[in-house]
Coordinates of C-alpha atoms and ligand atoms in Angstrom, one line a residue:
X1 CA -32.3 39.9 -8.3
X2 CA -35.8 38.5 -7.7
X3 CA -34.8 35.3 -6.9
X4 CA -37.9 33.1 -5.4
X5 CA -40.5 36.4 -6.4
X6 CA -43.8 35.3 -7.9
X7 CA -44.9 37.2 -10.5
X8 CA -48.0 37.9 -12.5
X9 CA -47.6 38.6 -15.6
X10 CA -50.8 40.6 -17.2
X11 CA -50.4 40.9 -21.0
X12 CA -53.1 43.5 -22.9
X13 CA -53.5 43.8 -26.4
X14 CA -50.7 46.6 -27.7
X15 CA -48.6 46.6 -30.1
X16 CA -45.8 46.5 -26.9
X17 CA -46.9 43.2 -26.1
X18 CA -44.1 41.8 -28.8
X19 CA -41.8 42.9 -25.7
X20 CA -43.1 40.6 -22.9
X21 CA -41.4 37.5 -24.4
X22 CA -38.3 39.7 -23.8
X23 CA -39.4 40.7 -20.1
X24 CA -40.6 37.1 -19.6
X25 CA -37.3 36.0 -20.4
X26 CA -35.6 38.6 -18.5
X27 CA -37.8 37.9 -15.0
X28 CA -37.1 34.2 -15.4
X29 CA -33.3 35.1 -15.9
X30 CA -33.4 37.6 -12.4
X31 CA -35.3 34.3 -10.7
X32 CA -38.7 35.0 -10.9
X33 CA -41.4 32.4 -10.6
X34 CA -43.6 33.7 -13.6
X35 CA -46.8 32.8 -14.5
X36 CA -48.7 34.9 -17.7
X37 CA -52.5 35.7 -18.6
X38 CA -53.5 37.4 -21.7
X39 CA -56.2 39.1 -22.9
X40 CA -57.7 37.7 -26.5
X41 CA -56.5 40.6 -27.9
X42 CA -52.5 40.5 -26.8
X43 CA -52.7 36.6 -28.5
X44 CA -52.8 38.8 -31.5
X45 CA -49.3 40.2 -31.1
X46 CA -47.3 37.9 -29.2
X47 CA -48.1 34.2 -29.4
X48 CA -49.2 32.4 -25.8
X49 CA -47.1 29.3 -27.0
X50 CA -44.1 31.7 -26.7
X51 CA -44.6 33.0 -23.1
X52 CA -45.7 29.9 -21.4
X53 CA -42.0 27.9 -23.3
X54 CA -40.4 31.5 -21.6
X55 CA -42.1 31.1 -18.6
X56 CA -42.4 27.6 -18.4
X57 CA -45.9 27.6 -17.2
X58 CA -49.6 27.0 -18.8
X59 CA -50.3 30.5 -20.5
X60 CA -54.1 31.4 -18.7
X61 CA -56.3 33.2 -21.0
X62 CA -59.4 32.4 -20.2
X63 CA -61.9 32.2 -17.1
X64 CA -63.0 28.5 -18.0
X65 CA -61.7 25.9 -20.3
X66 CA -63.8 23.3 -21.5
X67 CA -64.2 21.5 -17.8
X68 CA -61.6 23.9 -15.6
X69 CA -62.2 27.0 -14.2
X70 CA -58.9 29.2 -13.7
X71 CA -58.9 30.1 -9.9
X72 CA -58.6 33.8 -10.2
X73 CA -59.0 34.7 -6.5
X74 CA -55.8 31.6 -5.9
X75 CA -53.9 33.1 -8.6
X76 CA -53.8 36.4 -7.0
X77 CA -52.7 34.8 -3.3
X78 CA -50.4 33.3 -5.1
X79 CA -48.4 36.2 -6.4
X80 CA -46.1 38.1 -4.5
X81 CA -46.9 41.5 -7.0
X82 CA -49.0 41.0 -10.1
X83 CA -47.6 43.2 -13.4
X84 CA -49.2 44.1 -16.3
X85 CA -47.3 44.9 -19.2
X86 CA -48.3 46.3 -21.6
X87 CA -51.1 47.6 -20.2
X88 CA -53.4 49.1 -23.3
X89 CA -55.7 52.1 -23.0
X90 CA -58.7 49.6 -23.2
X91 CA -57.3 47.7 -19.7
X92 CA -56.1 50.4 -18.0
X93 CA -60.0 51.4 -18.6
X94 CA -61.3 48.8 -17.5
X95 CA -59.2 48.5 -14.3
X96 CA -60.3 52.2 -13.5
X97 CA -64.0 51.5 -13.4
X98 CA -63.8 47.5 -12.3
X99 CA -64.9 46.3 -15.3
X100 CA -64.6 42.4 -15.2
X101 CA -64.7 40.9 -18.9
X102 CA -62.2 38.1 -18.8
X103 CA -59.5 36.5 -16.9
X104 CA -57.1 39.3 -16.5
X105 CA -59.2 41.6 -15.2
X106 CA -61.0 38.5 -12.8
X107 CA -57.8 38.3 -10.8
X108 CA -56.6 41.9 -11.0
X109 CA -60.1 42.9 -9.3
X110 CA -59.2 39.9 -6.7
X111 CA -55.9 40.4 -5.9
X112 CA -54.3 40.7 -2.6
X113 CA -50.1 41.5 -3.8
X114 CA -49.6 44.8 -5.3
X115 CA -50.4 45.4 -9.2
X116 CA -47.7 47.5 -11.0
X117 CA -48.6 48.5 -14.8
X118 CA -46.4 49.4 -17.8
X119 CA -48.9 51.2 -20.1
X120 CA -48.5 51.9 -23.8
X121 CA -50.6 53.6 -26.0
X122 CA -50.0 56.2 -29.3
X123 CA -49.5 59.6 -28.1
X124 CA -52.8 60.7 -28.6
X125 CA -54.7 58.3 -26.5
X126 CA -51.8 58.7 -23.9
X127 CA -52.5 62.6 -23.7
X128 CA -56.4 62.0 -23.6
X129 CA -58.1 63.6 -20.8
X130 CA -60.2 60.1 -20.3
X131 CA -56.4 58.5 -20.5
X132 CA -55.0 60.5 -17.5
X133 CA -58.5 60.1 -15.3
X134 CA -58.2 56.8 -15.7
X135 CA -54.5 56.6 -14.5
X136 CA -55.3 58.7 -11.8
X137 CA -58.0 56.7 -10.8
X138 CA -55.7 53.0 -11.3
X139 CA -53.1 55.0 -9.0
X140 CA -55.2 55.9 -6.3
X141 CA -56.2 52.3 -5.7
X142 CA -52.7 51.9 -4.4
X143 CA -51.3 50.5 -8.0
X144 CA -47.8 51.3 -9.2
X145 CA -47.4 53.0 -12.8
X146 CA -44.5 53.1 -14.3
X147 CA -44.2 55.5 -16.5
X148 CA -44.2 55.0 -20.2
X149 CA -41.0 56.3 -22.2
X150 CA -40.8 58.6 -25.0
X151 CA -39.2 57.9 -28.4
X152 CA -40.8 56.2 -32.0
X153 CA -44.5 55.0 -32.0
X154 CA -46.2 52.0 -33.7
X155 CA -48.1 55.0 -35.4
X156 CA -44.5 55.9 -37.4
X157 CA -44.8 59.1 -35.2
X158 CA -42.6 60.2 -32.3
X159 CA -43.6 61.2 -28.5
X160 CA -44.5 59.6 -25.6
X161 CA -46.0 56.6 -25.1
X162 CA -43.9 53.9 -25.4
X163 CA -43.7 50.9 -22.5
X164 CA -41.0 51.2 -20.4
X165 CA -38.3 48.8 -22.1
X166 CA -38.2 45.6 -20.4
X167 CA -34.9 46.2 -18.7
X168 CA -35.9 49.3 -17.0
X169 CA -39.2 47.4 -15.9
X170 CA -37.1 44.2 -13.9
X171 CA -35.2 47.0 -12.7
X172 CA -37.9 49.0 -11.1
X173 CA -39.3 45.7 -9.8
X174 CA -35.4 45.1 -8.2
X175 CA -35.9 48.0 -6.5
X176 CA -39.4 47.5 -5.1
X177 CA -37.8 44.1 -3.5
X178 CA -35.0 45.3 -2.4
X179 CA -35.3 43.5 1.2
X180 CA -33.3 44.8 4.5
X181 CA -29.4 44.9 4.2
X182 CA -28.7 43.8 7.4
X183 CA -25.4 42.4 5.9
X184 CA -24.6 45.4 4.2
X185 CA -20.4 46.4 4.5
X186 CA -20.5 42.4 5.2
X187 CA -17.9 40.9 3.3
X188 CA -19.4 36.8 2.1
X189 CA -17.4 33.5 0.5
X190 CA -19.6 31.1 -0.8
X191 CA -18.3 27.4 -1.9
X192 CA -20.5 26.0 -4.4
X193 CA -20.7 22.7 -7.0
X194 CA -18.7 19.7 -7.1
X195 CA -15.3 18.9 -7.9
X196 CA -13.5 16.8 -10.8
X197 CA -10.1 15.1 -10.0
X198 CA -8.8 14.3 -12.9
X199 CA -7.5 10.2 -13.0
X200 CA -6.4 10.9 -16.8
X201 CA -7.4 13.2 -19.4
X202 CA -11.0 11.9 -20.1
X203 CA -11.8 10.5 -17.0
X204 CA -12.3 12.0 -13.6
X205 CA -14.1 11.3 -9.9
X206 CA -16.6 14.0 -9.4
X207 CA -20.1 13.9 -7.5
X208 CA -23.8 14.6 -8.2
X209 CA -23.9 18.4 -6.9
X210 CA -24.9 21.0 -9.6
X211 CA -23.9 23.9 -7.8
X212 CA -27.5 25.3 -7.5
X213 CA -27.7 25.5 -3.3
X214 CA -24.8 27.7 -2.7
X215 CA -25.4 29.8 -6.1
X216 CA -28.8 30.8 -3.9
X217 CA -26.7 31.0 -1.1
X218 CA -24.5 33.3 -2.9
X219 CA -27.9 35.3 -4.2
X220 CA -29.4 35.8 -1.0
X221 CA -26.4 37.1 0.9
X222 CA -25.7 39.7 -2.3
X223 CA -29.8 40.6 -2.1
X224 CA -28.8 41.3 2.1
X225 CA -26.8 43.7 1.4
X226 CA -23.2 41.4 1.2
X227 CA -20.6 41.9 -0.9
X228 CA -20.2 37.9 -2.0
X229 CA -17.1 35.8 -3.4
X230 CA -18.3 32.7 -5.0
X231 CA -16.4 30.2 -5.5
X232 CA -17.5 27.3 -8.0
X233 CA -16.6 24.2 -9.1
X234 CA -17.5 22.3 -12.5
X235 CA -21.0 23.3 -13.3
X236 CA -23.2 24.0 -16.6
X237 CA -25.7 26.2 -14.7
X238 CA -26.2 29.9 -16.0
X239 CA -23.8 32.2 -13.8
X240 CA -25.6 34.2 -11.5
X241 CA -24.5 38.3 -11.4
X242 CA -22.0 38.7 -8.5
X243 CA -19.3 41.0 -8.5
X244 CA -16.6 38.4 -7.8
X245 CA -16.6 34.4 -9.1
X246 CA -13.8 32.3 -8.9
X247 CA -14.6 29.1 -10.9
X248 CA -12.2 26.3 -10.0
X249 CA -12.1 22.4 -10.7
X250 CA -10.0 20.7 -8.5
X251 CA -10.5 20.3 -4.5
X252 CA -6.8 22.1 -4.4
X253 CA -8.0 24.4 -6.7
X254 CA -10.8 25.1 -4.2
X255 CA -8.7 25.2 -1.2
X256 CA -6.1 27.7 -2.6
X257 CA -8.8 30.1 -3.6
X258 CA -10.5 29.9 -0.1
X259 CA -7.2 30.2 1.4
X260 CA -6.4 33.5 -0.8
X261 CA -9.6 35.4 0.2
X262 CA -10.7 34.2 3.8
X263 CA -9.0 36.4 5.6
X264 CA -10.8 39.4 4.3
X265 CA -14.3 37.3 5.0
X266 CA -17.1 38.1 7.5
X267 CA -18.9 35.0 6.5
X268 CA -17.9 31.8 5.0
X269 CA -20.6 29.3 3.6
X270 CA -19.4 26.2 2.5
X271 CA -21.4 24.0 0.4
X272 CA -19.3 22.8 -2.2
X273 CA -19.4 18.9 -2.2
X274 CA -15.7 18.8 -2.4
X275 CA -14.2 14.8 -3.2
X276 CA -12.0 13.8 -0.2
X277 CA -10.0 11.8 -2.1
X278 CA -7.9 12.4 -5.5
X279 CA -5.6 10.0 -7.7
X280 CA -2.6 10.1 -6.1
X281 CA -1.0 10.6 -9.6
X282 CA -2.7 12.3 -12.5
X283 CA -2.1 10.3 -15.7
X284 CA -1.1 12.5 -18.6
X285 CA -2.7 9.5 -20.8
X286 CA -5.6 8.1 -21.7
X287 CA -5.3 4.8 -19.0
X288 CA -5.9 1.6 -21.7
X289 CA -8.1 -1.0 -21.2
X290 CA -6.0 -4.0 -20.1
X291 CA -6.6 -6.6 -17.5
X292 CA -10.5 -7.1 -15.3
X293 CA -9.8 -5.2 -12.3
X294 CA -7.9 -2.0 -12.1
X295 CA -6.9 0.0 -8.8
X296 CA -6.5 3.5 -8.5
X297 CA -4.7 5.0 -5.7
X298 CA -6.0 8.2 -4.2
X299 CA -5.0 10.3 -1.3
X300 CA -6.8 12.6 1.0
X301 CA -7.4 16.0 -0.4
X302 CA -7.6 19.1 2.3
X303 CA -10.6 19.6 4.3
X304 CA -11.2 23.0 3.5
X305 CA -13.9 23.7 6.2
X306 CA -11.6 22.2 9.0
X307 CA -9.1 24.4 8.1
X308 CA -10.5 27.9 7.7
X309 CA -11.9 26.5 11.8
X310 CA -8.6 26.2 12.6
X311 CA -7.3 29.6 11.5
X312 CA -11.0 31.7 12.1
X313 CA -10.9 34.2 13.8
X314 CA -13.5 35.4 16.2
X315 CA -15.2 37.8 14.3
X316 CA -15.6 35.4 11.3
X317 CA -18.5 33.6 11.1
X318 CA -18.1 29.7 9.5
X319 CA -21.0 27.6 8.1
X320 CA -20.5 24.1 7.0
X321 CA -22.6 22.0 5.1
X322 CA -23.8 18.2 5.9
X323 CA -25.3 15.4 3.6
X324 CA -25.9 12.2 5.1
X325 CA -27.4 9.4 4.8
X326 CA -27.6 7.8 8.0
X327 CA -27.3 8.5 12.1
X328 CA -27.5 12.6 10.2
X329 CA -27.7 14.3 13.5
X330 CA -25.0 12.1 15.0
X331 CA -23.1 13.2 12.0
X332 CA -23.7 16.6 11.9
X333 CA -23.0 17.4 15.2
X334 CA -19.5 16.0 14.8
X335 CA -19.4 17.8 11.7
X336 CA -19.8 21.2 13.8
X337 CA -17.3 20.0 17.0
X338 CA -14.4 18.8 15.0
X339 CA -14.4 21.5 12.0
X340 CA -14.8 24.6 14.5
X341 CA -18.0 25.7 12.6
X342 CA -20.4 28.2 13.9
X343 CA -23.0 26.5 12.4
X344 CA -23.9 23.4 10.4
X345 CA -26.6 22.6 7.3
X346 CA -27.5 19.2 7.5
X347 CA -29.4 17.7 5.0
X348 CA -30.1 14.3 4.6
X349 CA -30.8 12.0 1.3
X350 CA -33.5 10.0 3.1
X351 CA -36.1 13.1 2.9
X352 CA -38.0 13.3 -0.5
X353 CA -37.1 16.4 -2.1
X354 CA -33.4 17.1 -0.3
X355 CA -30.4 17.0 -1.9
X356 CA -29.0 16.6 -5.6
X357 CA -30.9 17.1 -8.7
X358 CA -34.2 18.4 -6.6
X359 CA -34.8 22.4 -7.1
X360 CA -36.0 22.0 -3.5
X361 CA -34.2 21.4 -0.1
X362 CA -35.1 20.2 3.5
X363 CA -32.5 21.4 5.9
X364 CA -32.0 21.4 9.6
X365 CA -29.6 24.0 11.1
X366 CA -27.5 23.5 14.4
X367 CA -25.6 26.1 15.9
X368 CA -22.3 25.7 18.1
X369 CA -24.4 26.9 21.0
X370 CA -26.5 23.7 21.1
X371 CA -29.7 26.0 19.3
X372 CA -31.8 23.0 16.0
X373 CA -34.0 24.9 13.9
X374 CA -35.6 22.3 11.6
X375 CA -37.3 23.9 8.4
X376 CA -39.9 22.2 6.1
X377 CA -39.3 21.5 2.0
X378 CA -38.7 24.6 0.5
X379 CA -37.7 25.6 -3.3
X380 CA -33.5 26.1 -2.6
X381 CA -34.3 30.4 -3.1
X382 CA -36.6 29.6 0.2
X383 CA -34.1 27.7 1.7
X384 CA -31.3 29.9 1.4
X385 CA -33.4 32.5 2.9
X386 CA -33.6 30.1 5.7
X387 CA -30.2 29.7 5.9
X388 CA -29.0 33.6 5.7
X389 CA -31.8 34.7 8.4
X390 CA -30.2 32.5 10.2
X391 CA -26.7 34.1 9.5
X392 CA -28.0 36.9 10.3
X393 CA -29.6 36.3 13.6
X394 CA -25.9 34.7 14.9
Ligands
CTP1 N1 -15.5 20.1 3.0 C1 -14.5 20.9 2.7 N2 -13.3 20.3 2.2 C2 -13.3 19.0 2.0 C3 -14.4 18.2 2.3 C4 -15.5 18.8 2.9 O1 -14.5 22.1 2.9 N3 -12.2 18.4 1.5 C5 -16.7 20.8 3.6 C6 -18.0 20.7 2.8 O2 -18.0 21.8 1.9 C7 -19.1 20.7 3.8 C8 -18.5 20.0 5.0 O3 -17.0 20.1 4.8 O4 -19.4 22.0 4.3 C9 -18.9 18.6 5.2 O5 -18.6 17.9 4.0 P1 -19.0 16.3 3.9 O6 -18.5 15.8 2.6 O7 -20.4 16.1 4.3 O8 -18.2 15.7 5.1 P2 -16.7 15.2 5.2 O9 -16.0 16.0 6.2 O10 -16.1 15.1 3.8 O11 -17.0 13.7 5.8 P3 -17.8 12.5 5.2 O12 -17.6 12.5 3.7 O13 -17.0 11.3 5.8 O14 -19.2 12.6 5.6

């Protein structure tokens, strides 16, 4: 995964360059932040309007536009690893003598993150002596290469050459990120995304949450080494790739899959926003419209965090969740006392940026021993990386 990573994307003029949409797509789909910059001659193979709707960002070709300059020396700070692929036998050139011709090769020559290349080239230009001083050369700078694959050429002939596909490429890049496994052999539940109790069969009470928090809660403790159940309510987000999901709808739904698996748990994070009331009786038709007011009964559902406190067992580590809009500490640290938690996530409605809808989060943590760690507003990969640090350090 390489969730929250920011990555570069360099894209040189080669045939190859028909694959970045795919490896665009691909780095966006592991998490990546992404932002592109081609070389006049890759527009000729790939189209820029199809990598920045990919990447959804500005496609940067050149060092000025009109009345903009493009900050090379800010766009390689901003990078956690810049990646250029393809990388032709002309820029793989260039970036062996520092030659600085046009955007690409502007921030490459400034940047501070590491630069990993994909090359691809015809056989023949691969094998030639200038070709292998070059990447000699690129490599002793400290730059990654990963090496090209062998199989049919643009040419029609067959040898090596090719660019790594773009599967094996976002796999060598999960492996350069793999962080620390402090949780490693840890064994992680994650509750995540609202829940629908259903008054009849078209209607239902549900909430605002889309399930994006505790999926990158869920992420982050899998990238830590964790072996993570998630368990998920009603959401249309993508799935992310975990080795056990158990989607549910209902908050007894929720509860009876918690209840099957906790015991087996090192660490339980729940963030679900989980209704605390349901109909007290489902209706198994559509309700008619009839007089100007109509009541609904509903009944408490099962706090599911109060419950695994009351069963936890010392070695299991509980994490609740708090969203408020008012008095939040007050809140929060009732939250912690009377659910047993070892820790609670407030967040609160009344910062700008927190809660649902926003791709970002501001959180303040407390822990049962009395410890606040208050966090600024941080994209929800950054915060859940808050959040497991955290974990980890209790
Ligand atoms: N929670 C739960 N089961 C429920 C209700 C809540 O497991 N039936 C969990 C949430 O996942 C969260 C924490 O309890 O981790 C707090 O949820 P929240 O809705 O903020 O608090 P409530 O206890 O429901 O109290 P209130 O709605 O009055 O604030």
């Amino acid at each position: 995964m390489l969730t929250g990573k920011k990555i570069l994307l360099g894209v040189t003029g080669s045939i190859a360059a028909y694959k970045a949409a795919l490896l665009t797509r691909l780095l966006v789909k592991s998490g990546a932040e992404v932002k592109i910059i081609m070389t006049a001659a890759a527009k000729d193979f790939v189209s820029p309007l199809a990598l920045s709707t990919l990447s959804k960002n500005a496609v940067l070709t050149d060092l000025a536009n009109n009345d903009s300059w493009a900050n090379h020396v800010m766009l390689g700070r901003w990078a956690d690893l810049m990646l250029v692929a393809p990388l032709s036998c002309n820029s793989l050139a260039k970036m062996a003598s520092g030659i600085c011709d046009n955007l690409l090769m502007a921030v490459y020559l400034s940047a501070t993150c590491k630069v990993v290349v994909a090359p691809a080239m015809d056989e023949d230009m691969w094998l030639h002596p200038a070709t292998k001083n070059n990447l000699q050369q690129v490599a002793s700078f400290g730059n990654f290469i990963i090496p090209v694959e062998s199989g049919e050429l643009a040419s029609g002939l067959s040898g090596e050459g090719r660019m790594a596909e773009p599967e094996s490429i976002v796999k060598w890049l999960d492996d350069y990120f793999l962080p620390d496994q402090p949780l490693k052999g840890k064994k992680a539940m994650v509750t995540a995304g609202p829940t629908y109790e259903q008054i009849d069969p078209v209607r239902f009470i549900g909430n605002h949450s889309s399930g994006r928090m505790g999926i990158a809660i869920a992420n982050e403790l899998r990238m830590r080494g964790a072996e993570v159940t998630l368990v998920l309510g009603p959401t249309t987000l993508e799935l992310p790739e975990l080795p056990v999901i158990i989607r549910v709808k209902t908050a007894a739904e929720m509860y009876a899959a918690c209840i099957s698996v906790f015991d087996k748990m090192d660490i339980a994070v729940m963030n679900a926003a989980v209704a605390d009331y349901t109909p007290v009786e489902k209706q198994t038709e559509k309700i008619k419209k009839t007089g100007d007011n109509i009541t609904i009964a509903l009944t408490k559902t099962k706090d599911i965090l109060k419950y695994l406190g009351e069963i936890k067992k010392n070695n299991q580590l509980l994490i609740g969740f708090a969203l408020e809009t008012n008095n939040e500490e007050t809140y929060a640290l009732k939250k912690l006392t009377e659910k047993n938690a070892d820790m609670i996530v407030l967040n609160s409605l009344n910062d700008e940026g927190a809660g649902f809808g926003y791709d970002t989060n501001k959180i303040t943590i407390f822990d049962k021993s009395g410890k606040k760690y208050c966090f600024d507003t941080k994209s929800k990969a950054a915060v859940a990386r808050d959040i497991v640090n955290t974990i980890i350090q209790l």
